[in-house]
Structure formats: structure tokens, C-alpha cells
Amino acid sequence: MLEHEGVSFLGNVHLGTDVTRDDLLSCYDAVVYATGAMSDRRLGIPGEDLPGSYAATDFVNWYCGHPDVDPDAFSLDADAVAVIGVGNVAVDVARILIRDPAELRDTDVSQPVLDALTASKVREVHMIGRRGPAQAKFTTKELRELGELPGVEVVVHGDEADLNAFDLAGEGVRLVESDRRVRGNLVAITKWAQGTADPSAEPATGSPSGHSRRLTVRFWLRPTEILGTERVEGITLERTAISADGKFGGTGEFETLDAQMVLRSVGYQSVPLPGVPFDTRASVVPNAQGRVLGEDGAPLPGEYVAGWLKRGPTGVIGTNKSDAAETVRCLLEDLAGGPGEGDVPLPRAGLLRYPDRPPPAADPLVPAADLADPAVDPAPPAAAPAGGERPLAGVLAGRGIVPVSYAEWLRIETAEADLAKELGRGERVKLHNAEAIWSACRPEPE
Ligand code: NAP
């Protein structure tokens, strides 16, 4: 995609600090915001900010090698970890914590992260759902994979797997009848419950079954406090239930779990983009099928949104593909629409309408051709659109910003492949921090 002649890649450009929304709108006929959901939801309980209590987003960014996260941010000296939430992110983080790190050797996980996982003391992970197995959000394939991890025993309490034990309204039974995903999840959960002899037993170490780590999936428990003075020592959970009249709530019965680390995996949240409309209640950009809506509820010309920023943090990769397709369909419809009667002439035939668009401001403008270092970026800079528009590269140059080019991005990729060879690991290994990335991308002259 990045090699397509109509595509230019401008990396490491931050909306809000390097460019403004107005810059984008003056440089392009259409802008698609697709920045996802980078923040996390909070639990709002005491102890949430104790050392050892983390947002799953931070943990995911750490093991995925996000350059803004310190590779030493997690030392994994906890014996037991509580993961709050029963969605796919909870599955992802539980799996990373509990699986044999030797299996990650051939993946692209960075070396410091692999070293930390190899040195991990974690033996027990509790994944905790505030409602029942039928209401859990995980998808069946992802859930089932937890049962296939070598050396990991999966434990489920029999009463918590029983659809009727804490649900007097029969909500779970109805969900099983109506939803194939829920039925699939229940098959896996019931099997684990049937294979669990004593859920309160200590995790077996080097047991005859060969299990050395244990994952316990709990239901009908909501966290009320994260315990500890200097750092996390445990978590208090309240038993929950659905009453006969369908009300969900706590039962007043509490239990405490020992855990030296808590990962809050209760959903992601989008953050507002500077200058771009944002619905603070739903944490999305207000839109109609991807057309960004202004305060009056009418579509804003030339602004579109796709993905989690458009509809909230739900759905798997395929869901985001069809979501993006809907946005692009709208964009193409607008493009085909042409100018309406009385509209100002379009910058190019067949493009979007900008009835009130101001002329480009007289910002210091360096022609894009002067910008590109041919040694770094052999690709020609994006052609300036007809009609006097300013290419974004020129706007950035005027501010002394040199974006990361596709050629530089390829250098990072090559450095990752070289590192994998050097370490004798898989096809590629991620560079471990921003400094390593910069020195691969823009090496100091000899
Ligand atoms: P999610 O699917 O919305 O799950 C969030 C979980 O947190 C739910 O179990 C929810 O329980 C629980 N929760 C929310 N507030 C809580 C609170 N105050 N106390 C206790 N529990 C609370 O979110 P996610 O796991 O972050 O995943 C986001 C999206 O990414 C999902 O659509 C997921 O499928 C997708 N994803 C997919 C993959 C994959 O395809 N492999 C991997 C990762 C993520 P309630 O239901 O009771 O609210």
C-alpha cells in the first residue's frame, strides 16, 4: 500500500503539536481520522493507583514494544496477578503472563520484554468477570486458545460456570439460546469446570500433569478495593448476582485474593483530537456512517472517521475493515457528487465540496522538492494538488519538522530483520526503544 504511487507516508507527525486540523483541511481534499482508542477506562475503586496496579493498555503497549513505553516498565516479580475484565484484551494479557516464554522466542517481541517474561515469577493469573460466563465478552477462538497453552492448567469454579447459580432471571440461558458465540464460550468454560477438582488448591509445581502455571477464570465477582500500603498486595471482590426481577448488583458477600499485580482490562477509550468534534459521553467523534458531524449535526465537508474512534472500542479486526469500508463508501459518494448549484468551484473536478473554505494562509512554505533528502527518501514528494493547495510536507518544513519517510520506515524494518538474525530468533525482532528506532531510521553520519 505504501508503495502505491498515489500514497505518501509522513511518519512521526502529531496532530495538535506538529500540525493542526486546519493544516490538514487546507492540504487535503478529505481527511480520515483513524486514531483508535489509546486510553483506558478506570474502575473507580480505592487502591487503583497503587504501584503494581496497571491499565492493560500500558501492559499491552509494553509487550508490543511501543516506543513511548520504557522497556523496563514491568519487572513481573509478582507471584499472582489479577486481571479485571473478561474480554479479548484480558485474554491477550493473561496469555502473555501465563504462557511459556520460550514459545515467544520466534515472535517479534523485543529482547528486553522477552527477558522480562523469561524471568517472570508469575505462577497464577486470576481473570475476573463481574457478570457470568454467558455475559463474558471474549470470542470463542481466543478463549479456547487459553486451554491449549502447554504447561498451563485452566481452572473454573463449578458454581460460577453454572448458568443458574447467580442468575435468577435466566438472562444467561437466553443468551446461550440466541448467541452462537456464547454457546461456543460455554463449551470451553464447562469443560474447564468439569476438569477442575479443587479450585482452591495451590497451583501445582512440576505436578504429574506437567502444569506449572495456573489460570483461574472467575465469574460473578466485582472488584471493590485494591489492597496494599506501599504496593498492591491483594484485591477485594464482591459476589454479584442477577435477581429474579433482572437487576444486577452486589450480594454483600466478599472475598479477598492475594495478588501482587492488578491489570485493569475493562475497555479502551478514545481521546479527543485537538480541534476535531468529540462526543465526550460516548468518547467518539460524532459521525453519520463515517462523515464527521458538526455541532449542528450536519456533515462537515472533507472530514471522515473510521474504526474505534468512530464507533467505540468494540469488534475484532474484521469489524474494523467493514467499518472502514463504510467510511470510504461515503467519501466516494461525496466525491462523485460534484459541486452543487451555487457552490464555489472545486479544486479538482469531481472532488468534495468546500463552500466556505478559506484560501491557504501565507505560512512560510518550503517546496516539498527542497525537503526530501534523495538518499533518505527516493520517492517523489506528493504532487501539490491543483488550485494552490499546500502539500503537508511543505507546511511541516516551514516549522522545521522532518517527517519519517517510507524509506526510513524500511530501514527500521531491515534493522529488525538484522536483529532477529543476530539473536537467532524468528524473522524479525522489534527494536527495544525510541532511541534504537531513531538510530536505525536516521543513523549518525560516520
Ligand atoms: P470488552 O470486550 O468491552 O471487555 C471489557 C470487559 O471489562 C468486560 O468483561 C466488562 O464487563 C468488563 N468491565 C467493564 N467495566 C468493568 C468494571 N467497572 N468492573 C469490572 N469489569 C468491568 O473490551 P476489551 O477486552 O478491551 O476489548 C476491546 C475490543 O477489542 C473487543 O471488541 C475485543 O473483541 C477486541 N479485541 C480483539 C482481539 C482479537 O481479535 N484477538 C484482541 C484484543 C481485543 P461487562 O460486560 O460486565 O461490562
XYZ file of C-alpha atoms and ligand atoms in Angstrom:
494
model
C 0.000 0.000 0.000
C 2.747 2.428 0.945
C 4.463 1.818 -2.395
C 1.411 2.848 -4.405
C 2.280 5.912 -6.465
C -0.682 7.812 -5.035
C 0.347 7.229 -1.412
C 2.908 9.203 0.581
C 3.844 8.239 4.111
C 4.597 11.015 6.606
C 5.500 9.392 9.928
C 6.032 10.784 13.416
C 3.697 13.708 12.766
C 1.497 14.591 15.725
C -1.869 16.224 15.243
C -2.068 19.022 17.775
C 1.673 19.643 18.137
C 3.138 19.348 14.628
C 0.017 20.009 12.555
C -3.439 21.353 13.198
C -6.776 20.233 11.900
C -6.852 23.405 9.747
C -3.499 22.453 8.214
C -4.883 19.055 7.234
C -8.047 20.524 5.802
C -6.138 23.088 3.790
C -3.708 20.493 2.417
C -6.116 17.708 1.526
C -9.498 17.392 -0.105
C -10.516 14.847 2.515
C -9.125 13.791 5.890
C -9.910 10.454 7.582
C -9.300 10.329 11.344
C -8.416 6.757 12.365
C -6.519 7.130 15.628
C -8.335 4.375 17.511
C -8.648 4.297 21.292
C -5.366 4.886 23.105
C -6.624 5.434 26.640
C -8.203 3.086 29.176
C -11.371 3.086 31.245
C -10.958 3.207 35.021
C -12.517 1.127 37.778
C -13.092 3.999 40.205
C -12.245 1.959 43.327
C -9.791 2.606 46.199
C -6.225 1.440 45.553
C -6.465 1.773 41.778
C -3.339 3.954 41.638
C -1.127 1.812 43.922
C 2.180 0.709 42.402
C 1.509 -2.685 40.844
C -1.931 -1.678 39.545
C -1.805 -1.005 35.819
C -4.088 -0.386 32.879
C -3.967 -3.323 30.476
C -3.370 -0.731 27.730
C 0.014 0.084 29.321
C 0.915 -3.587 29.618
C -0.122 -4.271 26.008
C 1.899 -1.258 24.816
C 4.864 -2.560 26.817
C 4.922 -6.074 25.411
C 4.147 -4.773 21.902
C 7.250 -2.565 22.114
C 5.534 0.832 21.843
C 8.412 3.306 21.574
C 6.897 5.631 24.209
C 6.948 2.886 26.873
C 10.096 2.181 28.882
C 11.187 -1.432 28.180
C 11.885 -1.748 31.944
C 8.376 -0.593 32.910
C 7.313 -4.104 34.027
C 9.516 -6.431 36.075
C 6.947 -9.226 36.699
C 8.097 -10.114 40.207
C 4.503 -10.889 41.244
C 3.605 -14.466 42.103
C -0.111 -13.949 41.397
C -1.777 -11.436 39.060
C -5.434 -10.380 38.968
C -6.730 -9.390 35.531
C -10.022 -7.499 35.815
C -12.403 -7.991 32.880
C -13.336 -10.916 30.656
C -12.902 -9.539 27.134
C -10.332 -10.351 24.459
C -7.781 -7.900 25.843
C -7.971 -9.735 29.191
C -7.359 -12.968 27.255
C -4.363 -11.400 25.482
C -2.698 -10.137 28.669
C -3.464 -13.313 30.643
C -1.957 -15.391 27.850
C 1.238 -13.335 27.744
C 1.596 -13.620 31.519
C 0.949 -17.328 31.799
C 2.394 -18.919 28.681
C 5.853 -20.431 28.480
C 8.030 -17.511 27.266
C 10.125 -19.959 25.213
C 7.169 -20.030 22.801
C 7.674 -16.300 22.164
C 11.267 -16.680 21.006
C 10.288 -16.814 17.344
C 7.868 -13.883 17.565
C 8.889 -10.239 17.092
C 8.616 -9.407 20.812
C 11.556 -7.182 21.779
C 14.508 -8.797 23.573
C 14.131 -6.866 26.891
C 10.442 -7.856 27.004
C 11.312 -11.485 26.259
C 13.974 -11.361 29.006
C 11.456 -9.924 31.495
C 8.900 -12.599 30.584
C 11.555 -15.302 30.896
C 12.494 -14.012 34.379
C 8.818 -13.653 35.360
C 7.827 -15.114 38.732
C 4.145 -15.204 37.804
C 2.666 -18.638 38.525
C -1.007 -17.806 38.893
C -3.324 -15.497 36.940
C -6.911 -14.816 38.014
C -9.154 -13.428 35.272
C -12.190 -11.851 36.897
C -15.611 -11.149 35.364
C -18.212 -9.062 37.176
C -21.009 -10.965 35.414
C -21.410 -14.584 34.321
C -19.830 -16.785 31.646
C -22.735 -16.107 29.249
C -22.222 -12.346 29.558
C -18.430 -12.526 29.082
C -17.165 -10.604 26.064
C -14.413 -12.907 24.759
C -14.726 -14.551 21.363
C -14.638 -18.344 21.342
C -11.477 -18.864 19.295
C -9.448 -16.576 21.580
C -10.925 -18.154 24.729
C -10.334 -21.709 23.544
C -6.666 -20.958 22.850
C -6.135 -20.420 26.583
C -6.812 -24.113 27.099
C -4.163 -25.054 24.546
C -1.171 -23.445 26.247
C 1.368 -26.120 27.180
C 2.067 -26.325 30.919
C -0.942 -24.186 31.855
C -3.835 -25.535 33.880
C -7.142 -23.670 33.412
C -9.435 -23.660 36.447
C -13.114 -22.653 36.631
C -15.274 -22.913 39.783
C -18.213 -25.262 39.144
C -20.855 -22.971 40.667
C -19.626 -19.959 38.659
C -19.921 -21.957 35.421
C -23.480 -22.962 36.330
C -25.776 -20.612 34.386
C -28.445 -20.587 37.077
C -26.393 -20.301 40.278
C -26.173 -16.476 40.383
C -28.716 -15.540 37.724
C -32.279 -15.893 38.917
C -33.722 -14.102 35.869
C -32.446 -16.645 33.323
C -30.555 -13.998 31.294
C -27.612 -16.352 30.701
C -29.830 -19.166 29.455
C -31.468 -16.804 26.961
C -28.064 -15.592 25.767
C -26.919 -19.177 25.203
C -30.043 -19.861 23.152
C -29.698 -16.773 20.980
C -25.935 -16.313 20.509
C -23.594 -18.831 18.872
C -20.501 -17.113 20.345
C -21.904 -17.524 23.865
C -22.625 -21.208 23.204
C -19.046 -21.723 21.997
C -17.647 -19.958 25.072
C -19.814 -22.070 27.353
C -18.486 -25.323 25.847
C -14.905 -24.308 26.739
C -15.820 -22.979 30.197
C -17.906 -26.033 31.117
C -15.075 -28.357 30.060
C -12.626 -26.482 32.284
C -15.090 -26.512 35.198
C -15.556 -30.273 34.814
C -11.790 -30.780 34.808
C -11.316 -28.699 37.980
C -11.130 -30.941 41.022
C -10.401 -28.380 43.743
C -10.353 -24.736 42.638
C -8.911 -23.593 45.975
C -5.856 -25.917 45.768
C -2.403 -24.326 45.404
C -1.125 -24.264 41.826
C 0.828 -27.450 41.192
C 4.548 -27.032 40.580
C 6.068 -29.688 38.365
C 2.954 -31.775 39.052
C 2.417 -35.156 37.378
C 0.050 -33.389 34.989
C 3.024 -31.302 33.914
C 1.336 -27.999 34.817
C 3.500 -25.331 36.302
C 1.295 -22.257 35.845
C -2.376 -21.807 36.516
C -5.056 -19.585 35.043
C -8.261 -19.269 37.043
C -11.247 -17.734 35.246
C -13.714 -16.329 37.786
C -17.259 -15.003 37.314
C -19.868 -13.057 39.290
C -17.247 -11.064 41.231
C -16.697 -7.323 41.093
C -13.628 -5.593 42.473
C -14.340 -3.200 45.336
C -10.817 -2.357 46.542
C -7.218 -2.944 45.545
C -5.353 -3.665 48.774
C -1.820 -2.723 49.863
C 0.157 0.044 51.527
C 3.368 0.514 49.526
C 2.190 -1.555 46.583
C -0.522 -3.997 45.548
C -0.929 -6.948 47.913
C -4.392 -8.198 47.060
C -7.846 -7.375 45.858
C -11.264 -7.454 47.497
C -14.104 -8.823 45.380
C -17.820 -8.757 45.983
C -20.046 -11.600 44.814
C -22.626 -10.348 42.314
C -25.884 -11.792 41.031
C -28.908 -11.057 38.876
C -32.123 -11.067 40.890
C -35.388 -12.678 39.743
C -36.579 -9.273 38.516
C -33.461 -8.905 36.331
C -31.476 -6.449 38.478
C -27.684 -6.878 38.554
C -25.837 -5.976 41.763
C -23.603 -6.944 44.674
C -24.741 -9.505 47.227
C -22.743 -8.136 50.187
C -20.576 -11.281 50.276
C -16.858 -10.516 49.904
C -13.659 -12.441 49.295
C -10.018 -11.387 49.154
C -7.482 -12.654 46.627
C -3.738 -12.463 47.079
C -2.214 -10.697 44.090
C 0.884 -8.551 43.775
C -0.137 -7.097 40.432
C -3.513 -5.986 39.076
C -4.213 -5.352 35.399
C -7.381 -3.419 34.674
C -8.723 -4.683 31.365
C -12.145 -3.070 31.367
C -12.132 -1.448 27.950
C -10.309 1.150 25.931
C -11.370 4.733 25.361
C -10.729 7.203 22.540
C -9.224 10.581 23.325
C -10.282 13.843 21.649
C -8.171 15.089 18.731
C -7.345 18.800 19.017
C -9.916 20.863 17.141
C -11.913 17.834 15.928
C -15.517 17.423 17.170
C -15.775 14.881 20.024
C -18.690 13.392 21.900
C -17.341 13.265 25.452
C -20.141 10.997 26.679
C -19.656 8.278 24.080
C -15.920 9.044 23.612
C -16.186 9.001 19.822
C -16.102 11.554 17.005
C -19.782 12.270 16.195
C -20.472 10.915 12.730
C -23.023 9.536 10.327
C -21.603 6.384 8.690
C -18.149 7.936 8.961
C -18.964 11.529 7.906
C -17.874 13.766 10.785
C -20.772 15.842 12.083
C -20.511 19.438 13.228
C -22.270 20.969 16.225
C -25.465 21.438 14.212
C -25.493 17.737 13.338
C -24.690 18.368 9.645
C -21.715 16.614 7.959
C -18.545 18.698 7.786
C -17.140 18.756 4.249
C -13.972 16.749 3.837
C -13.817 15.144 7.324
C -14.306 11.449 7.943
C -13.653 8.987 10.764
C -13.097 5.223 10.877
C -12.541 2.456 13.417
C -12.745 2.683 17.214
C -12.703 6.492 17.106
C -15.886 6.250 15.023
C -17.904 3.648 16.901
C -16.117 2.879 20.193
C -13.681 0.134 21.199
C -15.545 -2.956 20.075
C -15.082 -5.648 17.491
C -12.260 -7.662 16.000
C -10.055 -6.705 13.039
C -12.707 -7.774 10.504
C -15.226 -5.447 12.170
C -12.847 -2.541 11.632
C -12.357 -3.476 7.984
C -16.063 -3.291 7.202
C -16.318 -0.128 9.304
C -13.556 1.495 7.241
C -15.242 0.357 4.032
C -18.419 2.169 5.095
C -16.463 5.393 5.661
C -14.696 5.114 2.313
C -18.009 4.447 0.559
C -19.308 7.749 1.977
C -16.152 9.540 0.889
C -16.500 8.165 -2.640
C -20.176 9.117 -2.767
C -19.267 12.687 -1.796
C -16.527 12.668 -4.380
C -18.922 11.537 -7.091
C -21.448 14.159 -6.020
C -19.568 17.060 -7.588
C -20.377 20.685 -6.950
C -23.915 21.616 -6.113
C -25.580 24.563 -7.769
C -24.081 27.806 -6.489
C -21.089 26.083 -4.840
C -17.628 27.521 -5.261
C -15.603 25.755 -7.975
C -13.968 22.575 -6.774
C -10.182 22.384 -6.514
C -10.311 19.479 -8.913
C -13.154 18.129 -10.964
C -15.231 15.614 -9.080
C -13.849 16.309 -5.610
C -15.621 17.235 -2.407
C -17.441 20.469 -1.889
C -15.898 23.166 0.246
C -18.320 26.055 0.013
C -16.759 28.094 2.823
C -13.193 27.048 2.511
C -10.710 29.878 3.175
C -7.764 30.339 0.807
C -4.458 28.832 2.026
C -2.783 31.009 4.661
C 0.595 32.578 3.837
C 2.615 30.290 6.090
C 6.361 30.001 5.432
C 6.337 27.450 2.682
C 9.291 25.391 1.606
C 8.624 23.491 -1.608
C 8.394 19.790 -0.906
C 11.113 19.140 -3.510
C 13.635 21.052 -1.351
C 12.751 18.904 1.598
C 13.374 15.395 0.503
C 16.818 14.019 1.044
C 17.218 11.780 -2.017
C 19.492 9.490 -0.012
C 16.746 9.009 2.525
C 13.592 9.238 0.504
C 13.873 8.303 -3.152
C 10.126 8.601 -3.541
C 8.943 11.872 -5.097
C 7.078 14.102 -2.680
C 3.330 14.166 -3.040
C 2.360 16.290 -6.017
C 0.812 19.585 -4.988
C -2.879 19.443 -5.748
C -4.109 21.817 -8.397
C -5.710 25.000 -7.108
C -2.840 26.320 -4.998
C -3.132 23.867 -2.089
C -0.083 23.407 0.126
C 1.319 19.899 0.437
C 1.637 18.924 4.083
C 5.372 18.286 3.675
C 5.772 21.994 2.895
C 3.804 23.041 5.968
C 5.946 20.745 8.138
C 9.176 22.014 6.594
C 8.101 25.570 7.385
C 8.053 24.515 11.037
C 11.370 22.672 10.885
C 9.738 19.239 11.129
C 11.144 16.414 9.025
C 8.638 13.561 8.994
C 9.760 9.949 8.922
C 9.631 8.829 5.293
C 8.707 5.432 3.930
C 12.381 4.840 3.050
C 13.291 5.472 6.693
C 10.500 3.183 7.816
C 12.026 0.465 5.610
C 15.351 0.978 7.378
C 13.654 0.220 10.697
C 12.186 -2.909 9.163
C 15.609 -4.005 7.880
C 17.179 -3.330 11.294
C 14.503 -5.525 12.904
C 15.263 -8.377 10.484
C 19.026 -7.960 11.105
C 18.476 -8.033 14.864
C 16.488 -11.283 14.570
C 19.414 -12.857 12.666
C 21.919 -11.592 15.219
C 19.852 -13.017 18.103
C 18.997 -16.242 16.248
C 15.288 -15.530 16.637
C 12.468 -15.687 14.025
C 12.032 -13.316 11.092
C 12.190 -10.044 12.961
C 12.656 -8.666 16.455
C 11.294 -5.255 17.402
C 13.798 -2.557 18.292
C 13.550 -2.039 22.012
C 13.125 1.712 22.404
C 12.726 5.027 20.622
C 16.492 5.649 20.604
C 17.175 2.355 18.807
C 14.423 3.150 16.319
C 15.844 6.613 15.607
C 19.362 5.339 15.132
C 18.118 2.732 12.637
C 15.988 5.261 10.824
C 18.428 8.204 10.807
C 21.918 6.883 11.533
C 24.521 9.480 12.577
C 26.872 10.232 9.670
C 30.189 8.334 10.091
P -14.501 -5.572 26.106
O -14.663 -6.664 25.137
O -15.515 -4.495 26.111
O -14.400 -6.225 27.577
C -14.332 -5.432 28.716
C -14.558 -6.282 29.949
O -14.394 -5.448 31.093
C -15.972 -6.863 30.045
O -15.885 -8.148 30.592
C -16.668 -5.911 31.020
O -17.714 -6.494 31.764
C -15.518 -5.616 31.958
N -15.738 -4.407 32.735
C -16.040 -3.152 32.284
N -16.126 -2.292 33.326
C -15.867 -3.019 34.447
C -15.812 -2.707 35.819
N -16.025 -1.462 36.267
N -15.521 -3.701 36.699
C -15.300 -4.955 36.261
N -15.338 -5.324 34.984
C -15.629 -4.362 34.070
O -13.105 -4.797 25.926
P -11.618 -5.304 25.573
O -11.320 -6.628 26.149
O -10.781 -4.131 25.947
O -11.648 -5.442 24.017
C -11.955 -4.346 23.174
C -12.302 -4.857 21.788
O -11.120 -5.329 21.131
C -13.277 -6.015 21.820
O -14.226 -5.874 20.810
C -12.382 -7.209 21.574
O -13.054 -8.309 20.991
C -11.333 -6.623 20.636
N -10.092 -7.405 20.690
C -9.979 -8.433 19.830
C -8.861 -9.231 19.871
C -8.738 -10.374 18.905
O -9.489 -10.433 17.952
N -7.826 -11.284 19.125
C -7.846 -8.998 20.801
C -7.988 -7.935 21.675
C -9.141 -7.138 21.619
P -19.253 -6.128 31.435
O -19.585 -6.888 30.196
O -19.972 -6.584 32.636
O -19.318 -4.636 31.204
